[in-house]
Amino acid sequence: MTFAGYAVILSNLGSSSDRFVPTGYGDRYTIEQLFERAAQIPQVGAVELVGTWHVTEGNVRQLKDCLDRTGLKLASIIPDHFGQPKWKKGSFASKEASIRAEAISHTKEMADVAVELGCDLLSLWPGQDGYDYLFQSDYVQERQWFVEGIREASQHRSDVRYSLEYKIKEPRTHGLLSTAANALLIAQQAGGDNVGVTIDFGHSLNAYETPAEAAALLQQYGGKLFHVHMNDNYRHWDDDMIVGSVHTIETLEFFYWLRRLGYQGWLSIDQYPYREDGLAAVREGVLAMEAFNRLLDSIPSGELEGIIARGEATESTVYLRNLLLRPIT
Amino acid sequence: MTFAGYAVILSNLGSSSDRFVPTGYGDRYTIEQLFERAAQIPQVGAVELVGTWHVTEGNVRQLKDCLDRTGLKLASIIPDHFGQPKWKKGSFASKEASIRAEAISHTKEMADVAVELGCDLLSLWPGQDGYDYLFQSDYVQERQWFVEGIREASQHRSDVRYSLEYKIKEPRTHGLLSTAANALLIAQQAGGDNVGVTIDFGHSLNAYETPAEAAALLQQYGGKLFHVHMNDNYRHWDDDMIVGSVHTIETLEFFYWLRRLGYQGWLSIDQYPYREDGLAAVREGVLAMEAFNRLLDSIPSGELEGIIARGEATESTVYLRNLLLRPIT
Amino acid sequence: MTFAGYAVILSNLGSSSDRFVPTGYGDRYTIEQLFERAAQIPQVGAVELVGTWHVTEGNVRQLKDCLDRTGLKLASIIPDHFGQPKWKKGSFASKEASIRAEAISHTKEMADVAVELGCDLLSLWPGQDGYDYLFQSDYVQERQWFVEGIREASQHRSDVRYSLEYKIKEPRTHGLLSTAANALLIAQQAGGDNVGVTIDFGHSLNAYETPAEAAALLQQYGGKLFHVHMNDNYRHWDDDMIVGSVHTIETLEFFYWLRRLGYQGWLSIDQYPYREDGLAAVREGVLAMEAFNRLLDSIPSGELEGIIARGEATESTVYLRNLLLRPIT
Amino acid sequence: MTFAGYAVILSNLGSSSDRFVPTGYGDRYTIEQLFERAAQIPQVGAVELVGTWHVTEGNVRQLKDCLDRTGLKLASIIPDHFGQPKWKKGSFASKEASIRAEAISHTKEMADVAVELGCDLLSLWPGQDGYDYLFQSDYVQERQWFVEGIREASQHRSDVRYSLEYKIKEPRTHGLLSTAANALLIAQQAGGDNVGVTIDFGHSLNAYETPAEAAALLQQYGGKLFHVHMNDNYRHWDDDMIVGSVHTIETLEFFYWLRRLGYQGWLSIDQYPYREDGLAAVREGVLAMEAFNRLLDSIPSGELEGIIARGEATESTVYLRNLLLRPIT
């Protein structure tokens, strides 16, 4: 396995809120405490931080201390293009020029902070770009603004990679950066070699993609898979459940293809443990990722390649049954 | 038209939050201000209040004043079975007996308050009952607890009607009270004549129901449609958009059947105007309801009845085209 | 395990067609050949036959010979309420009285044939009842006709059980008999003890049900789960894929609950192997069912019960990971 | 309006079959009769023909006569990459080289026929390319074959435009050519200026696209919207219903943007009137398209532009209510 290792978005270790319980379902933790919780999972090598939530103008020193103390690396910073009311009608594609400018300048700042903290990756999730209602978006103009914004932001530093995380819906009913193919088009237009795409496993399922196919698409067009977020759901919504809790075979296939495609980035947890202890949920998510990888390690070379090459469902289903449904001895 | 009139859930007039902006997208208003905003829409005759959010042990006097001052009626109270961390693993069907008892006692209190405020309807939305994960719910036991809880709560006052609002998902990935047919089964088991069902138009679409058919089902089994919440969405999620903004024909058909079925309750707004001014969104929701009703008023008696009786798609589509797509003159 | 055994719908062993290749993707087989193919799978103990497709007025003798020769039992007959143009606007709920009468009389005939062939189960799939367009169905009237038709048909023989197979869509955009809860309501209204419900695993997923919960619902209301059809899909459509090919955990949970709920009927394959050899696909479907059952047999008693009783996702996911993702040794 | 005019796929005027009634729900018509039926709708200016179903090696003369006699133009030929068992595991992306070669050679033949019949457009729908099962497709290799096949086929004639019709599912559970963005990527890779994309309105809804946004995307990347198929559905499946029967506002927005984007091709009916008379259903589909266009014609210039530019849902919903819900006077 050549992955960079396992990571986690820091907030996953704390309390989650939804629109009915906005103050959160669980206990709240300080940033220091969240770092300490991450450090309790030996397999976790890095964290991702979110702009505003975790990274502010004044706390870079504090974050550096947290990283040093725990020995964790910084896998990425996710700039805040979604977490404040000012972004409510978009960031890079907002109809207001001043908001678009803020989206760009905040991204630049986060890139500088990332480098300062030893990290070369921003994972951008412009979740507020898009629209809710019909006859609400100037699809042509807003897409153009979006591309221009990503272009300008990504040209700020050539030593940072900018990875676009797509999502078909939520918080807008229709996200601008909707699918892997759509994100790839934008990455191609916006940037040079330092613009790529983040696959969130659950977002991919929501778009009726097969995550393994999405990964193949991105890698095929010039190695554009920059980052991976892991979780699970029931296909219809971004439920952000524990890795492997629903889609055993899709997850297995995704990890298989990540290896075959030479993906070398992080496998990072992006769960929302509304009703679970965040630490326990992240630990299990990481152990699940490890288990999928170990299971793949134990499969003799060539077997899955042959099955895929022949493409007979009556062969692959036999194989997967024997792999997954062995009685306990 | 024999509806009780138009109503609105009070919180719809204020700020909405989601999991990314838990502090809310818009300005916050006091309860008094929310009442005043409701009163600015002449068509609105009543409000619905939510337990904990609007109704507490200590503020019944204040609520009475608000109702008196604005001349609004109380359409229903929605007890709080969803808005605090204590409900996170369910209310009536919680695995913890003490939580189940709280769900019942809170419902009884809200029934008493409702009567005190001149209202005979509770709309129960036990949105936290259900499950997220597989192998998490004892489907038999928890359903039984649920039925028993509803039964005990509803026997508290025979002068109050208890209306069960179903929803197939959110906040749990799977709601226990999922569909109109499921809610009807529970209403039958749990109660006497004072237990019925609330249709939320958007929840019905999410369950791949046709809302008009759901209304017919409930009325057919003994007049069990007690209450209606109106909004719209794109079928996949409870987007809680402005009435009529997506589903023109479904909404028209729903209102047609409400009239035909003799529904006499409120038509109440249940929108989440994340990015809109709450007052403007509610006003338009109400004006849309009025417009659907006026359009139906203008259709000569017997025309839609004939179309439905014959059931020819090539006739109904002609009719609807002529009805909805008339050029502006 | 107390199931009656494994079965298969006879046509699954042959060629499947869709609307683009109506003449079928594979080789065609005579009824005799289909029986012989079924008999090649030692675990298969019974077949289901479809009215018109397999059972006609004139071929009962031939069918009896086939059963005798192969030693297979008849698990059920599925009357033809869907496979001829005359049913195109419904069967039991058709707007035409003569069609409704035919639906009933054909059901009676099939019940007589079933008994003649040693079988006491009809699985009714009135897939053409429902509607495609809005303003097309008189929801009240048509539901009433439907209930009356099922009632009359099921009173024909008290020694036959009539099991209603629900499906939320296809071939109509909206099926009348849509969900488990809806089917249960109709079974309650229509019949005595000899009317129950068939769960098709894939239909249940299409309705955003959890199949295990649907089984629990039906059993809880008086042992109303009469029959089970097995297959798999991607939740959005009745893809009729090989058992276990997508939903490992849902299938495991379903089989677990079938046992816990004391289901004693058949586990019958209902796949559409468009591009696979029907025999190979059925064989693998049956072996998959056997593997799920064997895996459950190997789990120490009380373990899954405890997990469900506690309902902690961070416990169940650990357990399922250890169960399903063991490296090959 | 600058559209080429209204067209129809010839088979829409006849009988439709599905997997339950493979012989078809309605009366069958000869090709001549289908042409005559098309000619009965004055607004229809052209037909689309399907390879194998309508166009064979031997009947070009006959087709020319039909076109001449009726005065209809040929809008496009849709080569047969989906309608015979040989395509069951793909056409351009089949694992078998000989099948891939046949897909290409058939396309070339159809291009020659098209030109002979006075038409410069092929609408390719390689609906069998994709996969059903996980671990079945070599996503990288098969996509490459697909691109190469389209490239070779489209280089056959520079006087023909090749338009790729995408569809996310059916007949495969996952189509290779899945979304507008994905089709655009392939068009870019495969071809010169003569490769573009067909939007089928219903396919776009199935992919959770907003059709107007899909049109904008394609036009924005170099005028790549070559062709449009019209119908409607309930978002979850390609129900192929009559135009405008479900999505009033989406259809209005789509037509609005087609005009704004300068689309100059055909608006062609692609419905499957399983239970309706094909002629009546096509007529209504065409009249609906005409009605949407007339409604747009009647809106004063600048009004919708302003609404979109401001993007306020509380403004657009007011406008649409006043437009669509005017009482009959």
JSON list of N, CA, C and O in Angstrom, two decimals, chain A residues 119-151:
[
{"chain": "A", "resi": 119, "resn": "CYS", "atom": "N", "xyz": [2.11, 21.73, 5.17]},
{"chain": "A", "resi": 119, "resn": "CYS", "atom": "CA", "xyz": [1.12, 21.01, 4.37]},
{"chain": "A", "resi": 119, "resn": "CYS", "atom": "C", "xyz": [1.04, 21.64, 2.98]},
{"chain": "A", "resi": 119, "resn": "CYS", "atom": "O", "xyz": [1.16, 22.86, 2.83]},
{"chain": "A", "resi": 120, "resn": "ASP", "atom": "N", "xyz": [0.83, 20.83, 1.97]},
{"chain": "A", "resi": 120, "resn": "ASP", "atom": "CA", "xyz": [0.77, 21.37, 0.61]},
{"chain": "A", "resi": 120, "resn": "ASP", "atom": "C", "xyz": [-0.59, 21.18, -0.06]},
{"chain": "A", "resi": 120, "resn": "ASP", "atom": "O", "xyz": [-0.68, 21.24, -1.29]},
{"chain": "A", "resi": 121, "resn": "LEU", "atom": "N", "xyz": [-1.62, 20.92, 0.74]},
{"chain": "A", "resi": 121, "resn": "LEU", "atom": "CA", "xyz": [-2.92, 20.60, 0.13]},
{"chain": "A", "resi": 121, "resn": "LEU", "atom": "C", "xyz": [-4.05, 21.43, 0.74]},
{"chain": "A", "resi": 121, "resn": "LEU", "atom": "O", "xyz": [-4.22, 21.47, 1.96]},
{"chain": "A", "resi": 122, "resn": "LEU", "atom": "N", "xyz": [-4.83, 22.08, -0.13]},
{"chain": "A", "resi": 122, "resn": "LEU", "atom": "CA", "xyz": [-6.11, 22.65, 0.28]},
{"chain": "A", "resi": 122, "resn": "LEU", "atom": "C", "xyz": [-7.21, 21.81, -0.35]},
{"chain": "A", "resi": 122, "resn": "LEU", "atom": "O", "xyz": [-7.17, 21.53, -1.55]},
{"chain": "A", "resi": 123, "resn": "SER", "atom": "N", "xyz": [-8.18, 21.40, 0.46]},
{"chain": "A", "resi": 123, "resn": "SER", "atom": "CA", "xyz": [-9.35, 20.73, -0.11]},
{"chain": "A", "resi": 123, "resn": "SER", "atom": "C", "xyz": [-10.49, 21.73, -0.07]},
{"chain": "A", "resi": 123, "resn": "SER", "atom": "O", "xyz": [-10.98, 22.09, 1.00]},
{"chain": "A", "resi": 124, "resn": "LEU", "atom": "N", "xyz": [-10.88, 22.20, -1.23]},
{"chain": "A", "resi": 124, "resn": "LEU", "atom": "CA", "xyz": [-11.91, 23.25, -1.31]},
{"chain": "A", "resi": 124, "resn": "LEU", "atom": "C", "xyz": [-13.29, 22.62, -1.43]},
{"chain": "A", "resi": 124, "resn": "LEU", "atom": "O", "xyz": [-13.53, 21.81, -2.33]},
{"chain": "A", "resi": 125, "resn": "TRP", "atom": "N", "xyz": [-14.16, 23.00, -0.55]},
{"chain": "A", "resi": 125, "resn": "TRP", "atom": "CA", "xyz": [-15.55, 22.55, -0.68]},
{"chain": "A", "resi": 125, "resn": "TRP", "atom": "C", "xyz": [-16.46, 23.78, -0.73]},
{"chain": "A", "resi": 125, "resn": "TRP", "atom": "O", "xyz": [-16.97, 24.24, 0.28]},
{"chain": "A", "resi": 126, "resn": "PRO", "atom": "N", "xyz": [-16.70, 24.30, -1.91]},
{"chain": "A", "resi": 126, "resn": "PRO", "atom": "CA", "xyz": [-17.54, 25.50, -2.05]},
{"chain": "A", "resi": 126, "resn": "PRO", "atom": "C", "xyz": [-19.01, 25.09, -2.07]},
{"chain": "A", "resi": 126, "resn": "PRO", "atom": "O", "xyz": [-19.71, 25.25, -3.07]},
{"chain": "A", "resi": 127, "resn": "GLY", "atom": "N", "xyz": [-19.45, 24.58, -0.94]},
{"chain": "A", "resi": 127, "resn": "GLY", "atom": "CA", "xyz": [-20.76, 23.94, -0.86]},
{"chain": "A", "resi": 127, "resn": "GLY", "atom": "C", "xyz": [-21.93, 24.91, -1.01]},
{"chain": "A", "resi": 127, "resn": "GLY", "atom": "O", "xyz": [-23.05, 24.49, -1.28]},
{"chain": "A", "resi": 128, "resn": "GLN", "atom": "N", "xyz": [-21.67, 26.19, -0.84]},
{"chain": "A", "resi": 128, "resn": "GLN", "atom": "CA", "xyz": [-22.77, 27.16, -0.97]},
{"chain": "A", "resi": 128, "resn": "GLN", "atom": "C", "xyz": [-22.92, 27.65, -2.41]},
{"chain": "A", "resi": 128, "resn": "GLN", "atom": "O", "xyz": [-23.87, 28.39, -2.70]},
{"chain": "A", "resi": 129, "resn": "ASP", "atom": "N", "xyz": [-22.01, 27.27, -3.28]},
{"chain": "A", "resi": 129, "resn": "ASP", "atom": "CA", "xyz": [-22.16, 27.66, -4.69]},
{"chain": "A", "resi": 129, "resn": "ASP", "atom": "C", "xyz": [-23.12, 26.70, -5.37]},
{"chain": "A", "resi": 129, "resn": "ASP", "atom": "O", "xyz": [-22.98, 25.49, -5.26]},
{"chain": "A", "resi": 130, "resn": "GLY", "atom": "N", "xyz": [-24.04, 27.27, -6.10]},
{"chain": "A", "resi": 130, "resn": "GLY", "atom": "CA", "xyz": [-25.11, 26.49, -6.72]},
{"chain": "A", "resi": 130, "resn": "GLY", "atom": "C", "xyz": [-26.39, 27.29, -6.60]},
{"chain": "A", "resi": 130, "resn": "GLY", "atom": "O", "xyz": [-26.38, 28.52, -6.63]},
{"chain": "A", "resi": 131, "resn": "TYR", "atom": "N", "xyz": [-27.49, 26.60, -6.40]},
{"chain": "A", "resi": 131, "resn": "TYR", "atom": "CA", "xyz": [-28.78, 27.30, -6.32]},
{"chain": "A", "resi": 131, "resn": "TYR", "atom": "C", "xyz": [-29.80, 26.38, -5.66]},
{"chain": "A", "resi": 131, "resn": "TYR", "atom": "O", "xyz": [-29.59, 25.16, -5.57]},
{"chain": "A", "resi": 132, "resn": "ASP", "atom": "N", "xyz": [-30.88, 26.96, -5.21]},
{"chain": "A", "resi": 132, "resn": "ASP", "atom": "CA", "xyz": [-31.97, 26.19, -4.62]},
{"chain": "A", "resi": 132, "resn": "ASP", "atom": "C", "xyz": [-33.17, 26.12, -5.54]},
{"chain": "A", "resi": 132, "resn": "ASP", "atom": "O", "xyz": [-33.81, 25.08, -5.67]},
{"chain": "A", "resi": 133, "resn": "TYR", "atom": "N", "xyz": [-33.48, 27.25, -6.15]},
{"chain": "A", "resi": 133, "resn": "TYR", "atom": "CA", "xyz": [-34.73, 27.38, -6.92]},
{"chain": "A", "resi": 133, "resn": "TYR", "atom": "C", "xyz": [-34.43, 27.43, -8.41]},
{"chain": "A", "resi": 133, "resn": "TYR", "atom": "O", "xyz": [-33.33, 27.80, -8.85]},
{"chain": "A", "resi": 134, "resn": "LEU", "atom": "N", "xyz": [-35.44, 27.09, -9.19]},
{"chain": "A", "resi": 134, "resn": "LEU", "atom": "CA", "xyz": [-35.39, 27.25, -10.64]},
{"chain": "A", "resi": 134, "resn": "LEU", "atom": "C", "xyz": [-35.45, 28.75, -10.94]},
{"chain": "A", "resi": 134, "resn": "LEU", "atom": "O", "xyz": [-35.94, 29.53, -10.13]},
{"chain": "A", "resi": 135, "resn": "PHE", "atom": "N", "xyz": [-34.96, 29.15, -12.06]},
{"chain": "A", "resi": 135, "resn": "PHE", "atom": "CA", "xyz": [-34.92, 30.57, -12.46]},
{"chain": "A", "resi": 135, "resn": "PHE", "atom": "C", "xyz": [-34.17, 31.42, -11.41]},
{"chain": "A", "resi": 135, "resn": "PHE", "atom": "O", "xyz": [-34.47, 32.59, -11.22]},
{"chain": "A", "resi": 136, "resn": "GLN", "atom": "N", "xyz": [-33.21, 30.81, -10.72]},
{"chain": "A", "resi": 136, "resn": "GLN", "atom": "CA", "xyz": [-32.47, 31.56, -9.71]},
{"chain": "A", "resi": 136, "resn": "GLN", "atom": "C", "xyz": [-31.01, 31.79, -10.11]},
{"chain": "A", "resi": 136, "resn": "GLN", "atom": "O", "xyz": [-30.40, 32.76, -9.66]},
{"chain": "A", "resi": 137, "resn": "SER", "atom": "N", "xyz": [-30.48, 30.90, -10.93]},
{"chain": "A", "resi": 137, "resn": "SER", "atom": "CA", "xyz": [-29.06, 30.98, -11.25]},
{"chain": "A", "resi": 137, "resn": "SER", "atom": "C", "xyz": [-28.84, 31.35, -12.72]},
{"chain": "A", "resi": 137, "resn": "SER", "atom": "O", "xyz": [-29.52, 30.83, -13.60]},
{"chain": "A", "resi": 138, "resn": "ASP", "atom": "N", "xyz": [-27.90, 32.24, -12.93]},
{"chain": "A", "resi": 138, "resn": "ASP", "atom": "CA", "xyz": [-27.40, 32.48, -14.29]},
{"chain": "A", "resi": 138, "resn": "ASP", "atom": "C", "xyz": [-26.27, 31.47, -14.49]},
{"chain": "A", "resi": 138, "resn": "ASP", "atom": "O", "xyz": [-25.11, 31.71, -14.16]},
{"chain": "A", "resi": 139, "resn": "TYR", "atom": "N", "xyz": [-26.67, 30.31, -15.03]},
{"chain": "A", "resi": 139, "resn": "TYR", "atom": "CA", "xyz": [-25.75, 29.17, -15.07]},
{"chain": "A", "resi": 139, "resn": "TYR", "atom": "C", "xyz": [-24.44, 29.48, -15.77]},
{"chain": "A", "resi": 139, "resn": "TYR", "atom": "O", "xyz": [-23.38, 29.00, -15.38]},
{"chain": "A", "resi": 140, "resn": "VAL", "atom": "N", "xyz": [-24.52, 30.28, -16.82]},
{"chain": "A", "resi": 140, "resn": "VAL", "atom": "CA", "xyz": [-23.33, 30.59, -17.61]},
{"chain": "A", "resi": 140, "resn": "VAL", "atom": "C", "xyz": [-22.39, 31.52, -16.83]},
{"chain": "A", "resi": 140, "resn": "VAL", "atom": "O", "xyz": [-21.22, 31.25, -16.64]},
{"chain": "A", "resi": 141, "resn": "GLN", "atom": "N", "xyz": [-22.97, 32.62, -16.38]},
{"chain": "A", "resi": 141, "resn": "GLN", "atom": "CA", "xyz": [-22.17, 33.62, -15.68]},
{"chain": "A", "resi": 141, "resn": "GLN", "atom": "C", "xyz": [-21.58, 33.08, -14.39]},
{"chain": "A", "resi": 141, "resn": "GLN", "atom": "O", "xyz": [-20.40, 33.31, -14.09]},
{"chain": "A", "resi": 142, "resn": "GLU", "atom": "N", "xyz": [-22.38, 32.36, -13.64]},
{"chain": "A", "resi": 142, "resn": "GLU", "atom": "CA", "xyz": [-21.90, 31.92, -12.33]},
{"chain": "A", "resi": 142, "resn": "GLU", "atom": "C", "xyz": [-20.83, 30.85, -12.46]},
{"chain": "A", "resi": 142, "resn": "GLU", "atom": "O", "xyz": [-19.87, 30.82, -11.68]},
{"chain": "A", "resi": 143, "resn": "ARG", "atom": "N", "xyz": [-20.97, 30.02, -13.46]},
{"chain": "A", "resi": 143, "resn": "ARG", "atom": "CA", "xyz": [-19.92, 29.02, -13.68]},
{"chain": "A", "resi": 143, "resn": "ARG", "atom": "C", "xyz": [-18.62, 29.70, -14.08]},
{"chain": "A", "resi": 143, "resn": "ARG", "atom": "O", "xyz": [-17.53, 29.30, -13.67]},
{"chain": "A", "resi": 144, "resn": "GLN", "atom": "N", "xyz": [-18.76, 30.73, -14.89]},
{"chain": "A", "resi": 144, "resn": "GLN", "atom": "CA", "xyz": [-17.55, 31.44, -15.31]},
{"chain": "A", "resi": 144, "resn": "GLN", "atom": "C", "xyz": [-16.87, 32.11, -14.10]},
{"chain": "A", "resi": 144, "resn": "GLN", "atom": "O", "xyz": [-15.65, 32.02, -13.94]},
{"chain": "A", "resi": 145, "resn": "TRP", "atom": "N", "xyz": [-17.65, 32.76, -13.28]},
{"chain": "A", "resi": 145, "resn": "TRP", "atom": "CA", "xyz": [-17.07, 33.34, -12.06]},
{"chain": "A", "resi": 145, "resn": "TRP", "atom": "C", "xyz": [-16.38, 32.26, -11.22]},
{"chain": "A", "resi": 145, "resn": "TRP", "atom": "O", "xyz": [-15.32, 32.49, -10.67]},
{"chain": "A", "resi": 146, "resn": "PHE", "atom": "N", "xyz": [-17.04, 31.13, -11.13]},
{"chain": "A", "resi": 146, "resn": "PHE", "atom": "CA", "xyz": [-16.49, 30.05, -10.31]},
{"chain": "A", "resi": 146, "resn": "PHE", "atom": "C", "xyz": [-15.12, 29.62, -10.83]},
{"chain": "A", "resi": 146, "resn": "PHE", "atom": "O", "xyz": [-14.15, 29.52, -10.08]},
{"chain": "A", "resi": 147, "resn": "VAL", "atom": "N", "xyz": [-15.05, 29.39, -12.13]},
{"chain": "A", "resi": 147, "resn": "VAL", "atom": "CA", "xyz": [-13.78, 28.97, -12.74]},
{"chain": "A", "resi": 147, "resn": "VAL", "atom": "C", "xyz": [-12.71, 30.04, -12.55]},
{"chain": "A", "resi": 147, "resn": "VAL", "atom": "O", "xyz": [-11.57, 29.74, -12.17]},
{"chain": "A", "resi": 148, "resn": "GLU", "atom": "N", "xyz": [-13.09, 31.28, -12.76]},
{"chain": "A", "resi": 148, "resn": "GLU", "atom": "CA", "xyz": [-12.10, 32.36, -12.60]},
{"chain": "A", "resi": 148, "resn": "GLU", "atom": "C", "xyz": [-11.60, 32.46, -11.17]},
{"chain": "A", "resi": 148, "resn": "GLU", "atom": "O", "xyz": [-10.42, 32.72, -10.92]},
{"chain": "A", "resi": 149, "resn": "GLY", "atom": "N", "xyz": [-12.52, 32.27, -10.23]},
{"chain": "A", "resi": 149, "resn": "GLY", "atom": "CA", "xyz": [-12.13, 32.34, -8.83]},
{"chain": "A", "resi": 149, "resn": "GLY", "atom": "C", "xyz": [-11.17, 31.23, -8.46]},
{"chain": "A", "resi": 149, "resn": "GLY", "atom": "O", "xyz": [-10.15, 31.46, -7.79]},
{"chain": "A", "resi": 150, "resn": "ILE", "atom": "N", "xyz": [-11.48, 30.03, -8.90]},
{"chain": "A", "resi": 150, "resn": "ILE", "atom": "CA", "xyz": [-10.59, 28.90, -8.60]},
{"chain": "A", "resi": 150, "resn": "ILE", "atom": "C", "xyz": [-9.23, 29.14, -9.27]},
{"chain": "A", "resi": 150, "resn": "ILE", "atom": "O", "xyz": [-8.17, 28.87, -8.68]},
{"chain": "A", "resi": 151, "resn": "ARG", "atom": "N", "xyz": [-9.28, 29.65, -10.48]},
{"chain": "A", "resi": 151, "resn": "ARG", "atom": "CA", "xyz": [-8.02, 29.91, -11.18]},
{"chain": "A", "resi": 151, "resn": "ARG", "atom": "C", "xyz": [-7.15, 30.91, -10.41]},
{"chain": "A", "resi": 151, "resn": "ARG", "atom": "O", "xyz": [-6.00, 30.64, -10.12]}
]
